[in-house]
mmCIF file of C-alpha atoms in Angstrom:
data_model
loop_
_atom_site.group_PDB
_atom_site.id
_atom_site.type_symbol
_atom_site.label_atom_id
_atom_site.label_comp_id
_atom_site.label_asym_id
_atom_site.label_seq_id
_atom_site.Cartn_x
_atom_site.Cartn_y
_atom_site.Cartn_z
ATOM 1 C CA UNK A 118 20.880 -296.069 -2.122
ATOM 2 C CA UNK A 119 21.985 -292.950 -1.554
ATOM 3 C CA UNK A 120 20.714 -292.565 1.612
ATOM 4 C CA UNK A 121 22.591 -295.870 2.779
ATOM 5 C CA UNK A 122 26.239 -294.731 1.179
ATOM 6 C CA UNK A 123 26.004 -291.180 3.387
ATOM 7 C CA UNK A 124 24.734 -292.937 6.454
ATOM 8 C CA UNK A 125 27.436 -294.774 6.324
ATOM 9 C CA UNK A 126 30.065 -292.493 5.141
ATOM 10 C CA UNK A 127 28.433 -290.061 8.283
ATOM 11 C CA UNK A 128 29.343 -293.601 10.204
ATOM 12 C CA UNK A 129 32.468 -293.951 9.614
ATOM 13 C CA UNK A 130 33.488 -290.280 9.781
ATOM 14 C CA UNK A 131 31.900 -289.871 13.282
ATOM 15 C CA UNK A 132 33.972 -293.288 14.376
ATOM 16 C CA UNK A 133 37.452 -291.663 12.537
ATOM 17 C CA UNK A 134 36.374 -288.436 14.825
ATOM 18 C CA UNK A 135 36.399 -290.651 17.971
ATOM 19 C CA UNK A 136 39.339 -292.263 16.922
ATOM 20 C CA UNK A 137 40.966 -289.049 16.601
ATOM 21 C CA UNK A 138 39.573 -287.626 19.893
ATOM 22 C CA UNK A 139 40.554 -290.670 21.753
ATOM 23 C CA UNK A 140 44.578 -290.445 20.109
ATOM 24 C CA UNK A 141 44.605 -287.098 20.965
ATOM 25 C CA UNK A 142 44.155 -287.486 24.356
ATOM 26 C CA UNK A 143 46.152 -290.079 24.757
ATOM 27 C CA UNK A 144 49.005 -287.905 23.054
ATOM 28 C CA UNK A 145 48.640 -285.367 25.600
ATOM 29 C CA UNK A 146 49.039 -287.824 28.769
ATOM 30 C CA UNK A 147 51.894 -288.679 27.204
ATOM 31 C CA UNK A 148 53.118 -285.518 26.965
ATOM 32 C CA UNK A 149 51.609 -284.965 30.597
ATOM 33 C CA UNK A 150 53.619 -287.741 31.673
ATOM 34 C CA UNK A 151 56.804 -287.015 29.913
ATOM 35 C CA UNK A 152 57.052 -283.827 31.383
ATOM 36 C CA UNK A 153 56.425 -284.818 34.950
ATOM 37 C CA UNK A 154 59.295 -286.881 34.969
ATOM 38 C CA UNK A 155 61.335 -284.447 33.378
ATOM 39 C CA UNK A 156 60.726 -282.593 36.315
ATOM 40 C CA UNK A 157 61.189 -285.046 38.486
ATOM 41 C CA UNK A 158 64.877 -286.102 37.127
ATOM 42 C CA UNK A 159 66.025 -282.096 37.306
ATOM 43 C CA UNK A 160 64.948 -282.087 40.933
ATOM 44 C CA UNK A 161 66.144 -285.145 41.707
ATOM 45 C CA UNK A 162 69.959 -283.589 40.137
ATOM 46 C CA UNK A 163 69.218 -280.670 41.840
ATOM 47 C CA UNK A 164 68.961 -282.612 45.518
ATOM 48 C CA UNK A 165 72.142 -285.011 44.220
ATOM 49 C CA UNK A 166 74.098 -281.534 43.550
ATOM 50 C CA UNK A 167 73.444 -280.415 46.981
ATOM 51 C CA UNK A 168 74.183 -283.561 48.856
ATOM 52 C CA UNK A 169 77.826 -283.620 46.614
ATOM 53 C CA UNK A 170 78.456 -280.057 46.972
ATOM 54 C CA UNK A 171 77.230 -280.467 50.761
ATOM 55 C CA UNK A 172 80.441 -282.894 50.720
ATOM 56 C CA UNK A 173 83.144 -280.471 49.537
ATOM 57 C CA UNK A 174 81.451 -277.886 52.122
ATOM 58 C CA UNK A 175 81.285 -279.643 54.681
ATOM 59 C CA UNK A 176 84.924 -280.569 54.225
ATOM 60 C CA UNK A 177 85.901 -276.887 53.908
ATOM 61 C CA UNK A 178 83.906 -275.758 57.037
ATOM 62 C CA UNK A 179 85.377 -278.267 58.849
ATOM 63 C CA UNK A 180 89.365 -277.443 57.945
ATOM 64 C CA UNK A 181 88.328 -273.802 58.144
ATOM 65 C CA UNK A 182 86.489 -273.983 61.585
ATOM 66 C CA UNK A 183 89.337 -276.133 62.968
ATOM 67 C CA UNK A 184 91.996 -273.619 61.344
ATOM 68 C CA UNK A 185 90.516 -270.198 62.725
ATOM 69 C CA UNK A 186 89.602 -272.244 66.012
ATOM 70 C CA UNK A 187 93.663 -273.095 66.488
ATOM 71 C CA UNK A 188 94.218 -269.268 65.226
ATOM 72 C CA UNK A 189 92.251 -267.944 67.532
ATOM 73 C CA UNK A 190 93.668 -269.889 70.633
ATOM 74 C CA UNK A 191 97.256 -269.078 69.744
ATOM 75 C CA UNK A 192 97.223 -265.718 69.011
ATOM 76 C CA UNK A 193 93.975 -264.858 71.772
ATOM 77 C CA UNK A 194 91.688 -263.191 69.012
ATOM 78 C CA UNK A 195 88.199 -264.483 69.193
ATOM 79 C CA UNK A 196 87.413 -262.206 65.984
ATOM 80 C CA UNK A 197 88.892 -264.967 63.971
ATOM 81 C CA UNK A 198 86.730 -266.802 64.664
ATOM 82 C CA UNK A 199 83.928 -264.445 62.836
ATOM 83 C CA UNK A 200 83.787 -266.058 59.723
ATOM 84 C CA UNK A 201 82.674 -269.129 61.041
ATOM 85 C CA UNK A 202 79.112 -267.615 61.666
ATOM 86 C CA UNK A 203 78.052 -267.221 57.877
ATOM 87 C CA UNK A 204 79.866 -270.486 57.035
ATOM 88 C CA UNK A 205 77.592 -272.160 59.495
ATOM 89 C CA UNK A 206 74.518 -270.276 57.816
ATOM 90 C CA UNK A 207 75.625 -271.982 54.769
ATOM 91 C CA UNK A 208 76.303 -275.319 55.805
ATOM 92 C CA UNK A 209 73.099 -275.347 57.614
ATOM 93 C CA UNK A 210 71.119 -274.226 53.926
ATOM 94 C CA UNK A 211 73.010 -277.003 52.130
ATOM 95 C CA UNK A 212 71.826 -280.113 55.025
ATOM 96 C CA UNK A 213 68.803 -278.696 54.913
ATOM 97 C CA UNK A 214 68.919 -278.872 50.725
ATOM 98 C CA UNK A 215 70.465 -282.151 50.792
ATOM 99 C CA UNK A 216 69.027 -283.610 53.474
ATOM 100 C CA UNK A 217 66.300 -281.889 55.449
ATOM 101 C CA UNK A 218 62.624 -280.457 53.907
ATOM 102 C CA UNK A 219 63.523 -277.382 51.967
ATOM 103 C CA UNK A 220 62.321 -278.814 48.811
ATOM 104 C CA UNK A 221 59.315 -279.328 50.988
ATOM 105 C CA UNK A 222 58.499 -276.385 52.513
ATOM 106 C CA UNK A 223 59.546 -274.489 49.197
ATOM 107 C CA UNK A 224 56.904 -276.718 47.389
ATOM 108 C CA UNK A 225 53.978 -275.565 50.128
ATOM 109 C CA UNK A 226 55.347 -271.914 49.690
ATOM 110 C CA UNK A 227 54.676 -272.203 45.564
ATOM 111 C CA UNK A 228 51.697 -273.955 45.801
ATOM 112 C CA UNK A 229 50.325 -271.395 48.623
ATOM 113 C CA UNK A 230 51.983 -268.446 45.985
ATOM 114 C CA UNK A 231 49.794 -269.936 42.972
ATOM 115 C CA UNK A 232 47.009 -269.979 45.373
ATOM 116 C CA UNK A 233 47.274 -266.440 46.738
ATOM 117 C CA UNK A 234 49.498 -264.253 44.695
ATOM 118 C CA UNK A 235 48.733 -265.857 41.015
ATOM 119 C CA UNK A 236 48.976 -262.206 39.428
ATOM 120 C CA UNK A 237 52.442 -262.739 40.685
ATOM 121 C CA UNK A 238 52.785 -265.747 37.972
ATOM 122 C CA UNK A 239 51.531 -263.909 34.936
ATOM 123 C CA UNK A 240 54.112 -263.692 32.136
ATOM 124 C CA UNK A 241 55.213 -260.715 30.067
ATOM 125 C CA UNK A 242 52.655 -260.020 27.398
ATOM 126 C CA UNK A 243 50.830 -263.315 28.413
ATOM 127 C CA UNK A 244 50.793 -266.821 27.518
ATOM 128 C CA UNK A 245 52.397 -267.690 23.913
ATOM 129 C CA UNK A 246 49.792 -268.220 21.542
ATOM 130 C CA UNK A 247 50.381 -269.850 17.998
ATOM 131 C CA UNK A 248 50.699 -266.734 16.363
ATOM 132 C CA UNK A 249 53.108 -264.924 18.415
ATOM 133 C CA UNK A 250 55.379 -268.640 17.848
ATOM 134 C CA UNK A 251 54.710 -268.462 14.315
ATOM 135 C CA UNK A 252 55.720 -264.740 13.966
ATOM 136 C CA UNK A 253 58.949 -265.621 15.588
ATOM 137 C CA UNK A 254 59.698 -268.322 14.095
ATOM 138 C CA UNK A 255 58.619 -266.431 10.577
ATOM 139 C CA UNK A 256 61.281 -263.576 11.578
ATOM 140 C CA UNK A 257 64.101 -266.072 12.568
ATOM 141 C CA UNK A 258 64.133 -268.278 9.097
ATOM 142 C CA UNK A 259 63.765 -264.672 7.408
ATOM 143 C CA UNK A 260 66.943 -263.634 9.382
ATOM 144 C CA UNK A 261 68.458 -267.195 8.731
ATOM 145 C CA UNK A 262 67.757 -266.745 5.081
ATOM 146 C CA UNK A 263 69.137 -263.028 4.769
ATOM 147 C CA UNK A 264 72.567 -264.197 6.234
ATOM 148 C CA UNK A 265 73.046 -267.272 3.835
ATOM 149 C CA UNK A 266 72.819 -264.938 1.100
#
């Protein structure tokens, strides 16, 4: 009789194990999941800043090109128009952001960097472990607790 009770008992633990296992790892895909398109809505903002910032630019370059272009002409100085050199550096970064495959080639230089040059990657006194979060977190509510007082 006792024999049957722990066989099953052994039963049902092993299936509340598997349960466990199996929610678990469907937690972390979740998680997995959740912050992939985290990711993918801050770079998406990040390409919508450029192309709106590309906008007032581009507007700017163009009044200031046209400006120092008429400047130049009238008063016969071509070092006004100087300036129009890094302004076109710029403007040629921001299409490129907004438009063109920086985010491309700067994903093929990370991957090629975690490839090659992972020391590169490593973080001051390593990865966080529970303890190290629990120490902190231990000192903070001490510190939070000493100024309430």
């Amino acid at each position: 009789m006792g024999f049957l009770l722990s066989k099953s008992m052994q039963q049902s633990f092993q299936k509340q194990q598997e349960f466990m296992l199996l929610n678990t790892r469907l937690q972390l895909e979740r998680q997995l999941l959740m912050q992939n398109q985290m990711l993918e809505r801050q770079m998406a903002m990040q390409v919508a800043w450029s192309r709106e910032f590309l906008k007032y630019f581009g507007s700017f370059f163009g009044l200031a090109t046209l400006g120092l272009t008429i400047g130049a002409v009238r008063k016969r100085k071509a070092a006004l128009l100087a300036p129009v050199v890094p302004l076109s550096f710029v403007l040629a970064y921001q299409v490129d952001a907004a438009y063109g495959s920086l985010m491309h080639r700067m994903r093929e230089e990370a991957e090629s960097i975690m490839v090659s040059e992972s020391e590169r990657l490593a973080l001051p006194q390593g990865m966080p472990t529970f303890e190290s979060i629990e120490k902190s977190r231990r000192a903070k509510a001490h510190l939070t607790s000493l100024l309430e007082r």
